[in-house]
Amino acid sequence: MALAVTIIIAVAICFLTVLFSYRYVRKTFDSIDQVLDSVLAKNTDLPLEATADNRLSKLTHKAVKIIQMNTMDISQTRQEKEIIQSFISDMSHQMKTPLSGIAMYTDLLLEGRITEAERQEFLSRVKMGTEKLQWMMDSLVKMSRLEVGAIELSPVSTGIKQTISDSISTVYGAAAKKNISIQTAYFEDVSLLHDRKWTSEAITNILENAIKYSSANREINISLETLPIYTKISITDYGIGIAPDEWNSIFKRFYRGRNAKGVDGAGLGLYLASLIFHKQDGYILVDSKPGKYTTFSMFLQNCKK
Amino acid sequence: MPVLSTQGLKKHYGKEPHIVRALDGIDIAVEAGEFVAVVGMSGSGKSTLLHMLGGLDKPTDGKVIVDGQELAKMSDEQLTIFRRRNVGFVFQSYNLVPILSVYENIVLPIELDGNTIDRAFIDEIIDTLGLGEKRDNLPNMLSGGQRQRVAIARALATKPSILLADEPTGNLDTKTSQDVLGVLKMTSTKFHQTMMMITHNEQIAQLSDRVIHIEDGKIVREGRS
Amino acid sequence: MKNNNGAVIRRLTGRSLQSNKKRNFFIITAIALTTLLIASVFSIGMSLMESMKMQETRLMGTVAHAAITQPTASQMEQLNQLNYVKAAGTGNNVAFVKTTPQMGDMNLSLHYFDKTEWEKLRAPAFTDIAGSYPQKENEIMVPLWVLERLGIENPSIGMEIPLSYYTENGNNGALVNEVFNLSGWFTSYMYIRSGNIDSILVSEELSQEYGKTAEANGSASVLFDNSSRVLEYCEQLKLDLGLSETQKVKIVPAFDVDPGDMRTTLIALSTVIAFLIFTGYLLIYNVLYISVSRDVRFYGLLKTLGTTPKQIKRVVIGQIVRLCIIGIPIGAAVAFLLSFVAVPLFLSNLGSIATGTVVSFSPLIYLGAALFALFTALLGAFKPAKKAASISPIEAQKFTGIKINKSRVYSSVNGKPYKMAFRNIFRDRKRAAIVLLSLFLGITTFITITTLITSMDTDNYVASYLESDFMLQNNTVMVGYPEQKFTSAFMDTIKSLPGFESLRVTTLEWMRLDYSPDEFGEYVDDYIKRNNAEGLTEQNIYDNFTGIIAGIDREALTELNKTMDKPIDIDAFERGEFALIATNTPNLFENVDELTIFPMVCTSESGMQERPGSEPIKVPVGGFVPQSFGKICRSFAPNVFVSNTLMNAVYGEPIVLKLHIDVAQGYEEQALDTLKQITDEVYEVSRQSKLEAQEELRASKIMLYILGGGVALILALIGILNFVNVMSVGIVVRKQELATLECVGMSRKQVRRMLVSEGLGYAVITLFFVFTAGNAITFGIFKLFQQQATYAIFTYPFIPVLMASLAVLAICIITPENAYCSIYKSTIVERLREAE
């Protein structure tokens, strides 16, 4: 009798366990199915709780993530397209000024009713214009390739000293013209993760900028400091300076500083420099006191030992 | 669709006439992948804003919508779980768990949600942040900069969609600040995170895509860089 | 499905424990002490119960529940098959030992037990069993006390013991002289109860030799499967076995335990345990609460990082559970070791166990203590865990570890250290309240226990329950084999005691009251209800309405009259004009005006019978005395008291139960010596003397002092631990604040003075409450205690109180001093920086 009751109870318990397990598993599958449906429909408004301390909620949360990643990828592609479009429109706009200058002088030259002195003057202006166009073309080509990722920078671990001296020798002539001396504080050579050709170009841009906005007979200081993660290359000039509210803008494409009106420039040098550093996981910061000094600090990652 | 947005966000402390309006009608929208700096003097309400966005505090009025979810509707428990899945925090005072080693601190948010640790990813973060040698040290053995890098690593570990940093370099000297900041910027870009950083330092704000100036609980200026 | 994030919670729990060693120490100590105290209380309770139970069976000399006289073989067979019978054995009398002068006063028989009877029913009631049950005809097994009387101090198996015995009762039959071989011995306790009646065990062979059988000369003992249904089973037995007219089922008399008494014990026990849990709770709660408040940043941070409130609760509760795993076994182990020493001490000082005490090691004690301790710990952890879980991340960010009471504006402190100290004490009022309560409870308990013990005035105690300097009692009477022990020659010896002053005699005989339902109906109904003796017919009642009639002297009533509303006319009583009924409910006897008393006689052979040649007498009822008057046990009919004059007139020479002897002051010791000589060898006479009682009481008072003091000390220790924890943690938390104070120009001396004043403040406040409310509580508890122990005289234990107060003061000064020194090792700058 007792045995029979025990068996009946045992069977009943087994049956109930199986029944409830089955129902539980079925429910769970239904929920997973629901989540997957939402993923397919790219619907982030999931019917299930994504903020509970259980596994189903975790699953829901991850599904939402997947959907978001997907949408983000799409919007990223769209953004890139927009960058190229704005780039093209910017470029055509920037080219208009030198081109129209060249066109005007060429017209004047063709009309022929000018003195020899005027002819010389116009020709040299046309030359300047074409040089500027040439330089812009070069920069734009570089930029466009960098920006859309047509060329990849290949940062390798090499000494920075050579890179810096490459840049200095490039701008040496320009500096000498304004009687500006470039002082480099002594530093031990360090290996930094960078692409020498492009980095040198970026530093050159900063140096050119410094020379451009410095008054004659001043100094430009270069120093180097190693931090735990980055090494900082600072270039300080004692020129017109940049107001703090402009700090955020100067690295923008075609941006010309308010104080830079009288100075030649296309607003591409700093942009290109910052782009090059970003592409190498580095960055540029500016610090300045208008009328006193401007310091550009460039950060490059140290090599891991 | 913005990842992070507020609508008429208000936070008031106390009662009339001694009411303090820490936030007084803030409307912002941050797109995915954007790096926004919030600049303001101390007491301008910028920390309160960050707390609201991270679900650490509840608004008096208005909405905070993160990843399409309205935070005010959640319970304490839900908010906590929401935080550990979606938000990474970096604070001025590091806030490392003193009883856990560097590695354990970094993986804590992952383990809290019972997820498998993606070792390769964690190793990459640790490597990037130069913490490899300090892995098994306790936080009190580290310098300020190192501690903040651990905090950054921890904030990145769960690959959260949003990174909230409250004066992350406030306790560091200028040089270390620049170092840590660079890391923060670099990693967040690398891992496609949306970041909002509070600072009172304009120089630090340069790294951001956008700067929001707050004064007396209101947005006074907003500019794309 | 639950989230799989248990591992990290366990790790956090473990690490939290590792980083809070000092706090762990306090909590483990608290848990261990709580376990120890609870286990000790359980252990004493269980041991007492087991000892009482064991005493019961040992005094009975059997574990059986009932006996059937003269069972037949077929009845035995049936008996063994009944499902409610666990065991049944038989035994029979074989012969009666002739007592020699050397053996002194004793009543020995030779007895045979069968295998079941010996092994299952008798042996468990004996102790120190050596050797084996007799097998051969000339083998015997003897109780140790009998061997001693025979002059054998060191018995050995096989030694020869000569005995003379009669084969039939009453010196009838043949007198046989035989030399037996000793096959074994044991300690029997029966003789204590029965007045030197005991048995020597012999073999079956000897029994058969004299043709003795259970059917003719013995009885069967029965052990039922359920001790609470003995009455029911006995009735069942009668039906199932078809007992004949002459066969009787006797229930083994077990000592009545008053259920009311049990309830009081139970209430007392629960109160004590509740109290222990409460004190343990206070300490654990406070230590944890402080630790959680200190770790606000930690828990807030965990929450910021995504630890849910539930997980945080698990971290806190998990810590306490792990600490329990360490603390409870420690407490239980100490309790286990302690129970070897403390429990027997305690039990023997309770004085009610005569047959040796057992210490219970029932796993229930430790399981119970562990459960209660765990309960205490969880109770203590619950609120701190909730607090930890509800910490808001924002608050944690701002937290500096210092709580400031905003609701109150203080007057200027003028930088006076003691004023700042006072403010510091009440900075967190809740915490201050708990510490003060804990200290207060500990010290008040200490004072209360000391007061109760010192108040137990021994002289007063002895005087309250011993009416005279000496009391002798004839033990044969109560066992049911009355024998006149206090003969007139004996009385003469008493009267010649040195310094003899007076002698009071209590006599006792048996009687049957003439029953009629009109008169005694109410009483009998009440009796039946109380004793569950349903199913009696009127005839049964009439036949068995027997009881005890006792004769007393006038002096016995003089004392009683002082407490009576209606004094008894002693002169008339002395003249035998009326009788007194012993009852606590006189209204049951409203219809009884006159008693008709049939004198009876009680012998060991034939039980109770009408006294031959005596006539019933009629005596009016003259009043009532309390049930417990004269400390005489009761039977079916109420006890009746008459004057000794009347007793002598009716019973001739009634049996003397008690002698109350008083001697002149200063002669007590001499008289005691003489009495010892007379009575020490006579086992049927027991002696009580004020002198001995006082000695005994003094000894047990010291023991109580040690035990009670120990408990009180542990409780005080818990209070002090709590204080030490709060104070030292409080100072460490305020490290930065103290450093700031130093920076703004407070000298180290002043800081120290401030901290010491703080400690002193706690001490002064605590002592203030102890001396006001605490003393009131002590006095209140004393009053309650006095209701139980009327002999107690309130004595305030000045010296222990003074010492306790000094100890509290000392600790309250030393703790802050110590804590400050420990943080002083670092410089101000370091301390300021460390605060991050």
CSV table of C-alpha atoms in Angstrom, one decimal, chain C residues 468-473 486 489-503 658-663 667-683 685-692:
chain,number,residue,atom,x,y,z
C,468,SER,CA,13.8,23.7,63.6
C,469,ASP,CA,17.5,23.2,64.2
C,470,PHE,CA,17.3,19.5,63.3
C,471,MET,CA,14.7,17.4,61.6
C,472,LEU,CA,14.7,13.6,61.4
C,473,GLN,CA,12.4,11.7,59.2
C,486,PHE,CA,11.6,6.5,66.5
C,489,ALA,CA,14.1,4.7,73.7
C,490,PHE,CA,15.2,6.7,70.6
C,491,MET,CA,13.2,9.7,71.9
C,492,ASP,CA,15.0,9.5,75.2
C,493,THR,CA,18.4,9.6,73.4
C,494,ILE,CA,17.2,12.7,71.6
C,495,LYS,CA,16.0,14.4,74.8
C,496,SER,CA,19.5,13.8,76.3
C,497,LEU,CA,21.2,15.7,73.4
C,498,PRO,CA,23.5,18.4,74.6
C,499,GLY,CA,21.6,21.7,75.0
C,500,PHE,CA,18.3,20.0,74.2
C,501,GLU,CA,15.5,22.5,74.2
C,502,SER,CA,12.4,21.1,72.6
C,503,LEU,CA,11.1,18.3,70.5
C,658,LYS,CA,9.3,13.4,61.8
C,659,LEU,CA,11.1,14.8,64.7
C,660,HIS,CA,11.8,18.5,64.9
C,661,ILE,CA,14.5,19.2,67.4
C,662,ASP,CA,15.7,22.5,68.8
C,663,VAL,CA,18.7,23.0,70.9
C,667,TYR,CA,25.0,23.8,71.1
C,668,GLU,CA,24.2,23.2,67.5
C,669,GLU,CA,27.5,21.7,66.5
C,670,GLN,CA,27.7,19.4,69.5
C,671,ALA,CA,24.1,18.2,68.9
C,672,LEU,CA,24.9,17.7,65.3
C,673,ASP,CA,27.8,15.5,66.1
C,674,THR,CA,25.8,13.3,68.4
C,675,LEU,CA,22.9,13.1,65.9
C,676,LYS,CA,25.3,12.1,63.2
C,677,GLN,CA,26.5,9.2,65.3
C,678,ILE,CA,23.0,8.0,65.9
C,679,THR,CA,21.7,8.4,62.4
C,680,ASP,CA,24.5,8.2,59.9
C,681,GLU,CA,24.4,4.4,59.8
C,682,VAL,CA,20.6,4.2,59.7
C,683,TYR,CA,19.6,4.6,56.1
C,685,VAL,CA,16.3,7.9,58.7
C,686,SER,CA,17.2,11.1,56.9
C,687,ARG,CA,18.4,14.1,58.7
C,688,GLN,CA,18.2,17.8,57.9
C,689,SER,CA,20.1,20.3,60.0
C,690,LYS,CA,20.3,24.1,59.6
C,691,LEU,CA,24.0,23.9,60.1
C,692,GLU,CA,24.6,21.5,57.2
